[in-house]
Amino acid sequence: MPTESGDKKQKSSLIRLCDRWLEAVAEGFSCDKYEKRSRFIMLFLTALFLTLLIIPSPQFLTVNYREGDIATSDIRATQDYLIEDLLLTEKKRAEAEAVAPFIYSLAQNGNIDLVRRFEEALELMRDSGQGEARRNAIAGVLGVDISTQEFGALSRIRQERAFLSDLGRQLAPIYRQRIVADRSNFAADLRHGIVVLDETTRQEVAGGDYSSSIDLPAARRAFSGVYLTQGASAHDLEILRKVAQRMIAPNLSFDRNLTDDKKSEARAAVRPVLFKMKRGEMIVRVGERVTSEQAMKLEKIYKAKSRAPILTGLGIFGLVVVLCYVPFRFGRKNIRKFNPSNKDILLLSLLTVGNFAVLKLVSAVSTAMGGLFPSIDTASYFYVFPFAASAIIVRIILNSEVALVYCAVTAPLTGIMLNNSLLVVIYALLGGIVGAHGVRQCKERGTIYSAGFKVSVVNMALAVCFYVYSDSHFSLQTVYCVAFALLGGLINAVFASGTIPLIEALFQYTTDVKLLELANLNSPLLRELMIRAPGTYHHSVLVGNMVEAGAEAINANPLLARVAAYYHDVGKLKKPQYFIENIRDGENRHDKLSPSMSALILISHMKEGVELAKEHRVGQPIIEIIRQSHGTSLISYFYLKAKGLETPGAPPVEERDFRYPGPKPQTREAGLVLLADCVEAASRTLTDPTPARIQGMVQKIINNIFIDGQLDECELTLKNLHEIAKSFNQILAGIYHQRIDYPEPAYKEKNIVKKCPEDCDSEPPKADPGRDDGVAKGGAEDLRRLGMS
C-alpha cells in the first residue's frame, strides 16, 4: 500500500518533470531565430484543431427523395434551415412586375427643337451650294421631304429672326398639351400608371395632368388653323406652315427599354418567400408518401449535406487563421501592454481549443436534451454555455488587453460553430468582456464569483433584449432563457475558479491570488529568512512597505511590488553573516577577504536567490525582479578599496568586476524594488533622521540611480520618480518619527560602539591602518550607500 511520503515524492517528481518541460519549451521559443516559426506552427495547429471542432458533423443524407416516393426511415432536420417557397416567390414577383408603371419620355422643348431645325436649314440655305444637293441637305435637316416650291419659299424669307420667333410662338400651345402617338393606347397606359422622365436629364417629371394630351393627327389639325404673319410673304408663309405641320412629332413617347428595366427592378425587389425549418423538426416518417412540400424540404437538406466537406473545412480553416492573426498583429502594433510571450500564446492556444471542445460537448448534450424536454426550445440552452470562462481566465493570468483581443477572436468563432448565430457572437463577446472586467482586481477567489454574478446580470439583460428584438411574445420560453442566463454566469465562475489553479501549477503563472499566498509572512521561505537572517527579513519588510506605497502612487501593481520586495534578498540565506544587517557579535568577515572576493559574495546572493525562488515556486515575475533588483549598479565600497590597494605594475582594477550582472529593471515594479532597496539601506546611516534630511537623502539616492542609468530600460518617468520620492518620504518619516525624551535614560551603556551603516548588498571591512587619510575620510561618505557611487 503506497505511503503518504511516497505519494509526495511522486507528486514532487511530476511537478519537476512539468517544470523541465515548460523550461525546455520556453527556451526553444525564446530564440529569435525560431520565434516566428514557433508562433506560426502554433497558429497552424490551433487553427487545425478549431476547424475540426467548428466544422459541422459529417451526417450525409444518402437518399434524395422525390415527390411520391415512400420514406424508408424517419428523417429529422439536423439544423435550422431557411427554405424558399418557389411557387409563392414566383407569384409575388409576377404581381410586382404586372403593377410596375410604364415609362414615358417627355421632350419638354419639342417646339424649340422644331424651330432650331428651321434655323439650321436657313443657315444651310446661305452656306451650301446650288441645285438638288442643297435641297436634299436641307430636307435632311428638317426631317421631311420638301418640294421645289417649298424650297423656293424657304429661300425667299426676308426676316429670319421674325419668322422663327413667330413659328415658335404658334407651336408652343400645341406642344404644351403633350402630343402622343396614339391617344387610346396612352389612355390605357395612363389608367395602369405611368412615370414620365425628362428626355434630356432622365429625371422624373413631377406633377402634370396628362389626361388632356392630344394625339399627332389632332396636333397637326390644330396647327392647320394658325397663320404665320412675319418674315415673308403670305403665300410663302402658308407654304412654310405646311412644312412645319408635317414636322410636328409626339413629344410624349413610350420608352420600351426603360419600361422593361423598371419591370425587372420590380421583380428583383421582391425577396424570396422563406419559411424556417427548425432543428429537430420531423420532415417525414417511415412509410409515408413524400408530398411536394416534404420533397422540397428534403431537397434542401440533401443539397446542404452533399457539399464537399473539404471545401467547407478549408474555408473555416482560413477564417480561423485570419481571425487569429489580424487582431494579434493589431494588438502588437497598437496596444502598449499587449505583448504576450510564446508561453502565453501556447496557453491561449490550449485554452481556446479546450474551451471550444467544451462548447462542442455541451452543444451535443443540449441537442439530446431537446428530446427529453420537448417543451424547452433547444436554442434556449446556449444561454447556459460557459462563453465567458476563458476570458476570465485570460484576464486573471495575463492582463486586460490580451483578454479583450481574445474575446474579439473567439466570439465570432463561437457564433460560427453554433449555427452561424449573430446573437451568440454578441452574447459571447459581451459576457467575456464583462467577466474580464469583473476580475480586474482579483485579490481572492470570491472575486471570481462576484464577476460571475455580473455576467449573469448582463446575460439576463441580453436574453430579454433578444426576445424583444425577435418580436417574440413573452412566454414560458422567456422564463427558461432568463433562468439559463442567470445560471450561465455562475457556471462561468465555477469553471474559471477550478481551472486557474491547474494553469498556475502547470504553466508557473503568478496571479494576484497566488501573490496573496506568497505575501504570507509565515510562508516557509520567509519564515526561514526571519530565523536565519532577521536583519535581511526586517529590511525586506520595510522595502515591501515602501514599494507598495510607491506602486500605488504611480498606478503600478502594488501587490506584485510588495511580494517581490519580500523575496528580493532571499539569496542572503546562504551566507547571512556576510551582510551587515545580520551581524550580531560585531565580527566582520569581510576583513579577512580581498575586495574582489567580497564583491563576488555580494553578487552571488542574486543567483542563489533565483535558485531558492525556483525551488519554492514563487513565480516567474518575482524571479525576474530578483534578477533585476540591483540592476548593474556598482559595489562602490569594495571597488574603491580595491583601487586603494593597487600596486604599481599590477593589472588595473576593472570596474565591471564590481558591478552586478543585471539585467537592469525591465518593469516599473522592478525599478521600485531597486529604488526602495537603496533608499532604505541609506536611511539607516542618518544620525538625525529629520523629515528634511530624509527628503534630501531620498532625492540624492534616486538622482544617483537615475544618473547611473539603472532606470533606462523600465517605464518609470520623471513624474513617476517624483511621486515615488514623495511616498518614500512619508514611509520613512513614519518610521523615524521624533519621540519625547525620557526624564532619565532607560538604560546606561559605558562603551557606545558606533554602528556601521546598514546595507542590503555589502559589508564594510574594518579600517585599514595602511590606507592614507584621504581614503579614510572618503570612506565615511561611501558608507552612506554601499554599492552606490
XYZ file of N, CA and C in Angstrom, residues 341-516:
528
model
N 4.144 36.559 -24.505
C 5.300 35.729 -24.829
C 4.833 34.450 -25.506
N 5.803 33.641 -25.924
C 5.437 32.377 -26.572
C 4.743 31.438 -25.600
N 5.126 31.503 -24.338
C 4.419 30.686 -23.348
C 2.979 31.155 -23.196
N 2.773 32.461 -23.231
C 1.404 32.992 -23.170
C 0.586 32.545 -24.380
N 1.208 32.574 -25.561
C 0.487 32.166 -26.769
C 0.162 30.680 -26.709
N 1.084 29.889 -26.175
C 0.797 28.460 -26.005
C -0.390 28.253 -25.071
N -0.420 29.007 -23.974
C -1.560 28.914 -23.060
C -2.856 29.314 -23.761
N -2.835 30.424 -24.509
C -4.035 30.877 -25.212
C -4.509 29.836 -26.218
N -3.580 29.193 -26.911
C -3.962 28.175 -27.885
C -4.623 26.988 -27.207
N -3.986 26.481 -26.152
C -4.561 25.327 -25.450
C -5.894 25.693 -24.804
N -5.973 26.877 -24.237
C -7.213 27.304 -23.594
C -8.341 27.441 -24.616
N -8.030 27.995 -25.803
C -9.053 28.163 -26.833
C -9.557 26.821 -27.335
N -8.631 25.917 -27.626
C -9.043 24.592 -28.108
C -9.859 23.871 -27.040
N -9.390 23.932 -25.780
C -10.152 23.288 -24.707
C -11.531 23.892 -24.516
N -11.613 25.227 -24.622
C -12.907 25.900 -24.464
C -13.883 25.491 -25.562
N -13.401 25.432 -26.808
C -14.291 25.047 -27.904
C -14.667 23.572 -27.823
N -13.779 22.739 -27.284
C -14.150 21.332 -27.081
C -15.273 21.216 -26.058
N -15.186 22.014 -25.005
C -16.262 22.009 -24.004
C -17.570 22.510 -24.619
N -17.497 23.593 -25.404
C -18.709 24.120 -26.038
C -19.305 23.114 -27.015
N -18.448 22.382 -27.737
C -18.942 21.359 -28.659
C -19.657 20.256 -27.893
N -19.090 19.886 -26.751
C -19.694 18.830 -25.940
C -21.045 19.263 -25.389
N -21.107 20.454 -24.807
C -22.378 20.892 -24.227
C -23.405 21.166 -25.323
N -22.944 21.518 -26.519
C -23.888 21.684 -27.630
C -24.530 20.364 -28.008
N -23.708 19.299 -28.047
C -24.269 17.975 -28.340
C -25.220 17.524 -27.235
N -24.857 17.830 -25.991
C -25.734 17.453 -24.877
C -27.058 18.210 -24.945
N -26.999 19.497 -25.279
C -28.233 20.290 -25.359
C -29.135 19.788 -26.484
N -28.547 19.306 -27.584
C -29.360 18.737 -28.661
C -30.087 17.497 -28.190
N -29.381 16.665 -27.414
C -30.023 15.462 -26.880
C -31.093 15.819 -25.848
N -30.887 16.921 -25.130
C -31.885 17.329 -24.127
C -33.196 17.741 -24.779
N -33.138 18.129 -26.071
C -34.371 18.504 -26.755
C -35.367 17.378 -26.816
N -34.869 16.134 -26.913
C -35.790 15.002 -26.918
C -36.333 14.676 -25.553
N -35.548 14.942 -24.504
C -36.005 14.646 -23.142
C -36.976 15.705 -22.631
N -36.746 16.954 -23.010
C -37.609 18.054 -22.565
C -38.123 18.806 -23.788
N -39.116 18.275 -24.469
C -39.593 18.920 -25.703
C -40.215 20.284 -25.480
N -40.601 20.597 -24.246
C -41.218 21.909 -24.002
C -40.198 23.042 -24.016
N -38.905 22.704 -23.893
C -37.845 23.721 -23.894
C -37.203 23.747 -25.269
N -37.164 24.913 -25.857
C -36.524 25.071 -27.160
C -35.029 24.810 -27.021
N -34.474 23.990 -27.931
C -33.051 23.653 -27.833
C -32.170 24.887 -27.976
N -32.640 25.915 -28.683
C -31.847 27.132 -28.824
C -31.717 27.887 -27.506
N -32.575 27.590 -26.535
C -32.519 28.291 -25.249
C -31.365 27.817 -24.388
N -30.834 26.629 -24.694
C -29.780 26.093 -23.848
C -28.457 26.846 -24.004
N -28.273 27.565 -25.097
C -26.972 28.219 -25.272
C -26.770 29.340 -24.262
N -27.840 29.800 -23.597
C -27.673 30.827 -22.571
C -26.891 30.308 -21.365
N -26.812 28.995 -21.210
C -26.129 28.425 -20.052
C -24.698 28.026 -20.389
N -24.283 28.162 -21.638
C -22.944 27.759 -22.048
C -21.889 28.661 -21.392
N -20.714 28.112 -21.030
C -19.656 28.925 -20.378
C -18.839 29.718 -21.383
N -19.451 30.710 -22.014
C -18.742 31.515 -23.008
C -17.681 32.414 -22.374
N -17.951 32.949 -21.175
C -17.074 33.960 -20.574
C -15.959 33.373 -19.728
N -15.959 32.066 -19.505
C -14.984 31.472 -18.578
C -13.555 31.679 -19.069
N -13.315 31.424 -20.340
C -11.942 31.546 -20.850
C -11.456 32.989 -20.792
N -12.330 33.970 -21.059
C -11.923 35.372 -20.960
C -11.563 35.741 -19.523
N -12.310 35.216 -18.554
C -11.991 35.463 -17.139
C -10.616 34.895 -16.802
N -10.348 33.688 -17.292
C -9.053 33.059 -17.013
C -7.922 33.874 -17.625
N -8.101 34.322 -18.865
C -7.054 35.097 -19.535
C -6.793 36.405 -18.791
N -7.848 37.050 -18.311
C -7.666 38.317 -17.584
C -6.919 38.097 -16.279
N -7.206 37.026 -15.570
C -6.538 36.775 -14.295
C -5.086 36.362 -14.517
N -4.842 35.509 -15.502
C -3.493 35.004 -15.728
C -2.612 36.061 -16.393
N -3.143 36.765 -17.409
C -2.345 37.716 -18.178
C -2.771 39.143 -17.851
N -3.493 39.818 -18.760
C -3.921 41.186 -18.487
C -5.172 41.487 -19.291
N -5.728 42.677 -19.076
C -6.997 43.041 -19.704
C -6.849 43.243 -21.205
N -5.687 43.730 -21.665
C -5.501 43.950 -23.103
C -5.559 42.638 -23.865
N -4.876 41.622 -23.358
C -4.904 40.308 -24.006
C -6.303 39.719 -23.936
N -6.994 39.919 -22.820
C -8.357 39.385 -22.685
C -9.305 40.020 -23.693
N -9.147 41.320 -23.944
C -10.025 41.987 -24.910
C -9.804 41.452 -26.324
N -8.542 41.324 -26.724
C -8.252 40.770 -28.048
C -8.730 39.325 -28.135
N -8.578 38.583 -27.054
C -9.030 37.180 -27.025
C -10.544 37.092 -27.249
N -11.294 37.976 -26.615
C -12.752 37.990 -26.823
C -13.097 38.325 -28.272
N -12.362 39.274 -28.858
C -12.634 39.656 -30.247
C -12.360 38.513 -31.212
N -11.469 37.592 -30.854
C -11.146 36.458 -31.725
C -12.136 35.321 -31.528
N -12.414 34.964 -30.281
C -13.198 33.756 -30.007
C -14.701 33.947 -30.190
N -15.215 35.157 -29.975
C -16.667 35.357 -30.082
C -17.191 35.056 -31.487
N -16.571 35.588 -32.572
C -17.073 35.228 -33.907
C -16.961 33.742 -34.206
N -15.872 33.102 -33.752
C -15.721 31.672 -33.996
C -16.790 30.875 -33.253
N -17.162 31.337 -32.072
C -18.233 30.674 -31.326
C -19.557 30.773 -32.072
N -19.846 31.946 -32.608
C -21.075 32.097 -33.383
C -21.086 31.222 -34.626
N -19.926 31.067 -35.277
C -19.852 30.208 -36.458
C -20.116 28.757 -36.081
N -19.562 28.328 -34.963
C -19.747 26.932 -34.553
C -21.196 26.637 -34.196
N -21.877 27.609 -33.601
C -23.262 27.397 -33.178
C -24.210 27.952 -34.236
N -24.197 27.329 -35.406
C -25.160 27.597 -36.482
C -25.077 29.018 -37.020
N -23.859 29.592 -37.062
C -23.664 30.934 -37.625
C -24.613 31.963 -37.014
N -24.708 31.936 -35.695
C -25.665 32.795 -34.995
C -24.999 34.109 -34.588
N -25.558 35.226 -35.067
C -25.067 36.538 -34.662
C -25.378 36.802 -33.196
N -26.499 36.302 -32.713
C -26.849 36.508 -31.310
C -25.843 35.837 -30.389
N -25.335 34.682 -30.787
C -24.313 34.004 -29.984
C -23.025 34.832 -29.959
N -22.677 35.443 -31.087
C -21.480 36.297 -31.134
C -21.612 37.441 -30.131
N -22.764 38.122 -30.152
C -22.980 39.241 -29.222
C -22.971 38.755 -27.781
N -23.641 37.635 -27.539
C -23.744 37.088 -26.183
C -22.368 36.700 -25.638
N -21.568 36.013 -26.465
C -20.241 35.579 -26.022
C -19.300 36.766 -25.848
N -19.371 37.743 -26.756
C -18.464 38.898 -26.692
C -18.732 39.732 -25.444
N -19.979 40.094 -25.205
C -20.294 40.936 -24.039
C -20.073 40.183 -22.736
N -20.426 38.895 -22.711
C -20.189 38.111 -21.499
C -18.711 38.027 -21.161
N -17.857 37.810 -22.191
C -16.424 37.741 -21.950
C -15.850 39.060 -21.469
N -16.301 40.168 -22.073
C -15.788 41.482 -21.669
C -16.195 41.803 -20.236
N -17.454 41.551 -19.897
C -17.919 41.836 -18.534
C -17.209 40.942 -17.523
N -17.034 39.667 -17.873
C -16.338 38.769 -16.964
C -14.894 39.179 -16.733
N -14.193 39.568 -17.803
C -12.808 40.019 -17.663
C -12.720 41.296 -16.843
N -13.688 42.199 -17.039
C -13.700 43.435 -16.250
C -13.971 43.136 -14.781
N -14.776 42.140 -14.502
C -15.133 41.839 -13.120
C -13.982 41.302 -12.293
N -12.946 40.742 -12.934
C -11.815 40.181 -12.177
C -10.563 41.036 -12.355
N -10.737 42.324 -12.664
C -9.573 43.175 -12.911
C -8.734 43.363 -11.643
N -9.329 43.220 -10.457
C -8.586 43.309 -9.200
C -8.918 42.092 -8.356
N -8.527 40.944 -8.868
C -8.869 39.673 -8.221
C -7.869 39.393 -7.110
N -8.244 39.740 -5.890
C -7.380 39.526 -4.743
C -7.762 38.277 -3.947
N -8.888 37.691 -4.293
C -9.337 36.486 -3.602
C -10.247 35.693 -4.526
N -10.460 34.437 -4.182
C -11.256 33.564 -5.038
C -12.702 34.046 -5.164
N -13.201 34.693 -4.128
C -14.585 35.161 -4.175
C -14.827 36.201 -5.246
N -13.775 36.904 -5.675
C -13.937 37.904 -6.737
C -14.407 37.250 -8.034
N -13.978 36.015 -8.274
C -14.388 35.306 -9.493
C -15.894 35.079 -9.478
N -16.441 34.726 -8.340
C -17.891 34.502 -8.264
C -18.648 35.826 -8.343
N -18.052 36.889 -7.822
C -18.674 38.202 -7.995
C -18.718 38.588 -9.468
N -17.629 38.300 -10.192
C -17.630 38.551 -11.636
C -18.645 37.674 -12.348
N -18.791 36.427 -11.893
C -19.810 35.547 -12.480
C -21.212 36.087 -12.296
N -21.463 36.710 -11.145
C -22.788 37.311 -10.933
C -23.013 38.485 -11.883
N -21.963 39.279 -12.124
C -22.094 40.377 -13.091
C -22.386 39.840 -14.493
N -21.731 38.755 -14.839
C -22.008 38.124 -16.131
C -23.459 37.652 -16.185
N -23.971 37.121 -15.093
C -25.373 36.669 -15.061
C -26.326 37.830 -15.310
N -26.048 38.974 -14.703
C -26.921 40.141 -14.890
C -26.935 40.578 -16.351
N -25.752 40.645 -16.956
C -25.675 41.038 -18.369
C -26.332 39.986 -19.253
N -26.142 38.711 -18.927
C -26.759 37.641 -19.715
C -28.276 37.741 -19.686
N -28.833 38.019 -18.513
C -30.291 38.133 -18.416
C -30.798 39.324 -19.217
N -30.077 40.437 -19.155
C -30.485 41.607 -19.937
C -30.446 41.302 -21.434
N -29.411 40.601 -21.876
C -29.320 40.238 -23.285
C -30.425 39.277 -23.693
N -30.749 38.343 -22.816
C -31.805 37.386 -23.137
C -33.138 38.096 -23.368
N -33.451 39.057 -22.509
C -34.698 39.818 -22.688
C -34.636 40.648 -23.969
N -33.494 41.283 -24.225
C -33.361 42.101 -25.443
C -33.503 41.252 -26.696
N -32.959 40.043 -26.673
C -33.072 39.167 -27.838
C -34.527 38.820 -28.117
N -35.293 38.594 -27.067
C -36.702 38.259 -27.267
C -37.474 39.458 -27.801
N -37.178 40.632 -27.280
C -37.863 41.825 -27.790
C -37.454 42.079 -29.233
N -36.180 41.878 -29.545
C -35.672 42.113 -30.898
C -36.325 41.165 -31.909
N -36.556 39.937 -31.512
C -37.135 38.952 -32.427
C -38.655 39.017 -32.498
N -39.270 40.033 -31.870
C -40.728 40.210 -31.882
C -41.471 39.003 -31.319
N -40.828 38.296 -30.409
C -41.469 37.139 -29.781
C -42.261 37.598 -28.556
N -43.364 36.927 -28.315
C -44.174 37.247 -27.149
C -43.551 36.603 -25.907
N -43.686 37.303 -24.786
C -43.186 36.746 -23.539
C -44.021 35.524 -23.166
N -43.279 34.439 -22.915
C -43.948 33.172 -22.631
C -43.078 32.388 -21.667
N -43.412 31.111 -21.543
C -42.621 30.255 -20.672
C -41.194 30.098 -21.187
N -41.009 30.171 -22.515
C -39.655 30.097 -23.073
C -38.800 31.264 -22.605
N -39.411 32.433 -22.450
C -38.671 33.585 -21.948
C -38.171 33.339 -20.538
N -38.993 32.725 -19.711
C -38.593 32.406 -18.337
C -37.428 31.424 -18.346
N -37.511 30.423 -19.234
C -36.415 29.460 -19.343
C -35.108 30.167 -19.723
N -35.173 31.050 -20.699
C -33.971 31.737 -21.168
C -33.355 32.602 -20.070
N -34.180 33.346 -19.343
C -33.671 34.199 -18.270
C -33.053 33.347 -17.161
N -33.698 32.220 -16.832
C -33.153 31.337 -15.798
C -31.819 30.734 -16.242
N -31.742 30.308 -17.504
C -30.489 29.754 -18.013
C -29.391 30.821 -18.048
N -29.751 32.067 -18.388
C -28.765 33.145 -18.405
C -28.217 33.407 -17.004
N -29.091 33.367 -15.990
C -28.644 33.541 -14.612
C -27.711 32.416 -14.195
N -28.066 31.200 -14.561
C -27.241 30.051 -14.209
C -25.915 30.063 -14.976
N -25.928 30.610 -16.209
C -24.715 30.621 -17.017
C -23.585 31.399 -16.386
N -23.863 32.539 -15.763
C -22.802 33.310 -15.122
C -22.146 32.551 -13.984
N -22.940 31.827 -13.195
C -22.379 31.045 -12.093
C -21.544 29.886 -12.625
N -21.983 29.271 -13.722
C -21.199 28.182 -14.319
C -19.858 28.715 -14.818
N -19.854 29.898 -15.392
C -18.588 30.510 -15.819
C -17.639 30.673 -14.634
N -18.161 31.142 -13.508
C -17.318 31.351 -12.327
C -16.755 30.035 -11.808
N -17.591 28.998 -11.752
C -17.129 27.693 -11.275
C -16.058 27.132 -12.205
N -16.311 27.245 -13.503
C -15.354 26.729 -14.495
C -14.007 27.442 -14.381
N -14.039 28.762 -14.281
C -12.793 29.530 -14.184
C -12.079 29.271 -12.860
N -12.843 29.209 -11.774
C -12.239 29.011 -10.459
C -11.547 27.660 -10.357
N -12.107 26.639 -11.008
C -11.478 25.319 -10.964
C -10.312 25.162 -11.907
N -10.259 25.969 -12.950
C -9.204 25.825 -13.959
C -7.959 26.633 -13.615
N -8.114 27.780 -12.964
C -6.981 28.675 -12.713
C -5.888 28.015 -11.871
N -6.200 27.314 -10.764
C -5.101 26.662 -10.016
C -4.326 25.654 -10.853
N -5.016 24.927 -11.730
C -4.328 23.972 -12.593
C -3.372 24.676 -13.543
N -3.808 25.801 -14.117
C -2.938 26.560 -15.021
C -1.765 27.154 -14.251
N -2.007 27.634 -13.037
C -0.909 28.175 -12.219
C 0.153 27.114 -11.956
N -0.286 25.892 -11.694
C 0.665 24.834 -11.376
C 1.427 24.353 -12.599
N 0.736 24.187 -13.726
C 1.370 23.629 -14.913
C 2.247 24.644 -15.632
N 1.774 25.894 -15.742
C 2.489 26.900 -16.515
C 3.287 27.873 -15.655
N 3.248 27.683 -14.338
C 4.016 28.524 -13.414
C 3.669 30.005 -13.565
N 2.400 30.290 -13.684
C 1.950 31.679 -13.697
C 1.713 32.149 -12.268
N 1.908 33.428 -12.057
C 1.712 34.024 -10.737
C 0.579 35.032 -10.822
N -0.572 34.650 -10.345
C -1.725 35.537 -10.341
C -1.750 36.338 -9.047
N -2.693 37.262 -8.963
C -2.820 38.055 -7.738
C -3.197 37.177 -6.551
N -3.987 36.150 -6.799
C -4.338 35.227 -5.716
C -3.094 34.491 -5.235
N -2.264 34.060 -6.186
C -1.007 33.401 -5.811
C -0.094 34.363 -5.067
N -0.084 35.625 -5.498
C 0.733 36.622 -4.810
C 0.282 36.815 -3.366
N -1.017 36.770 -3.136
C -1.513 36.895 -1.768
C -1.051 35.722 -0.906
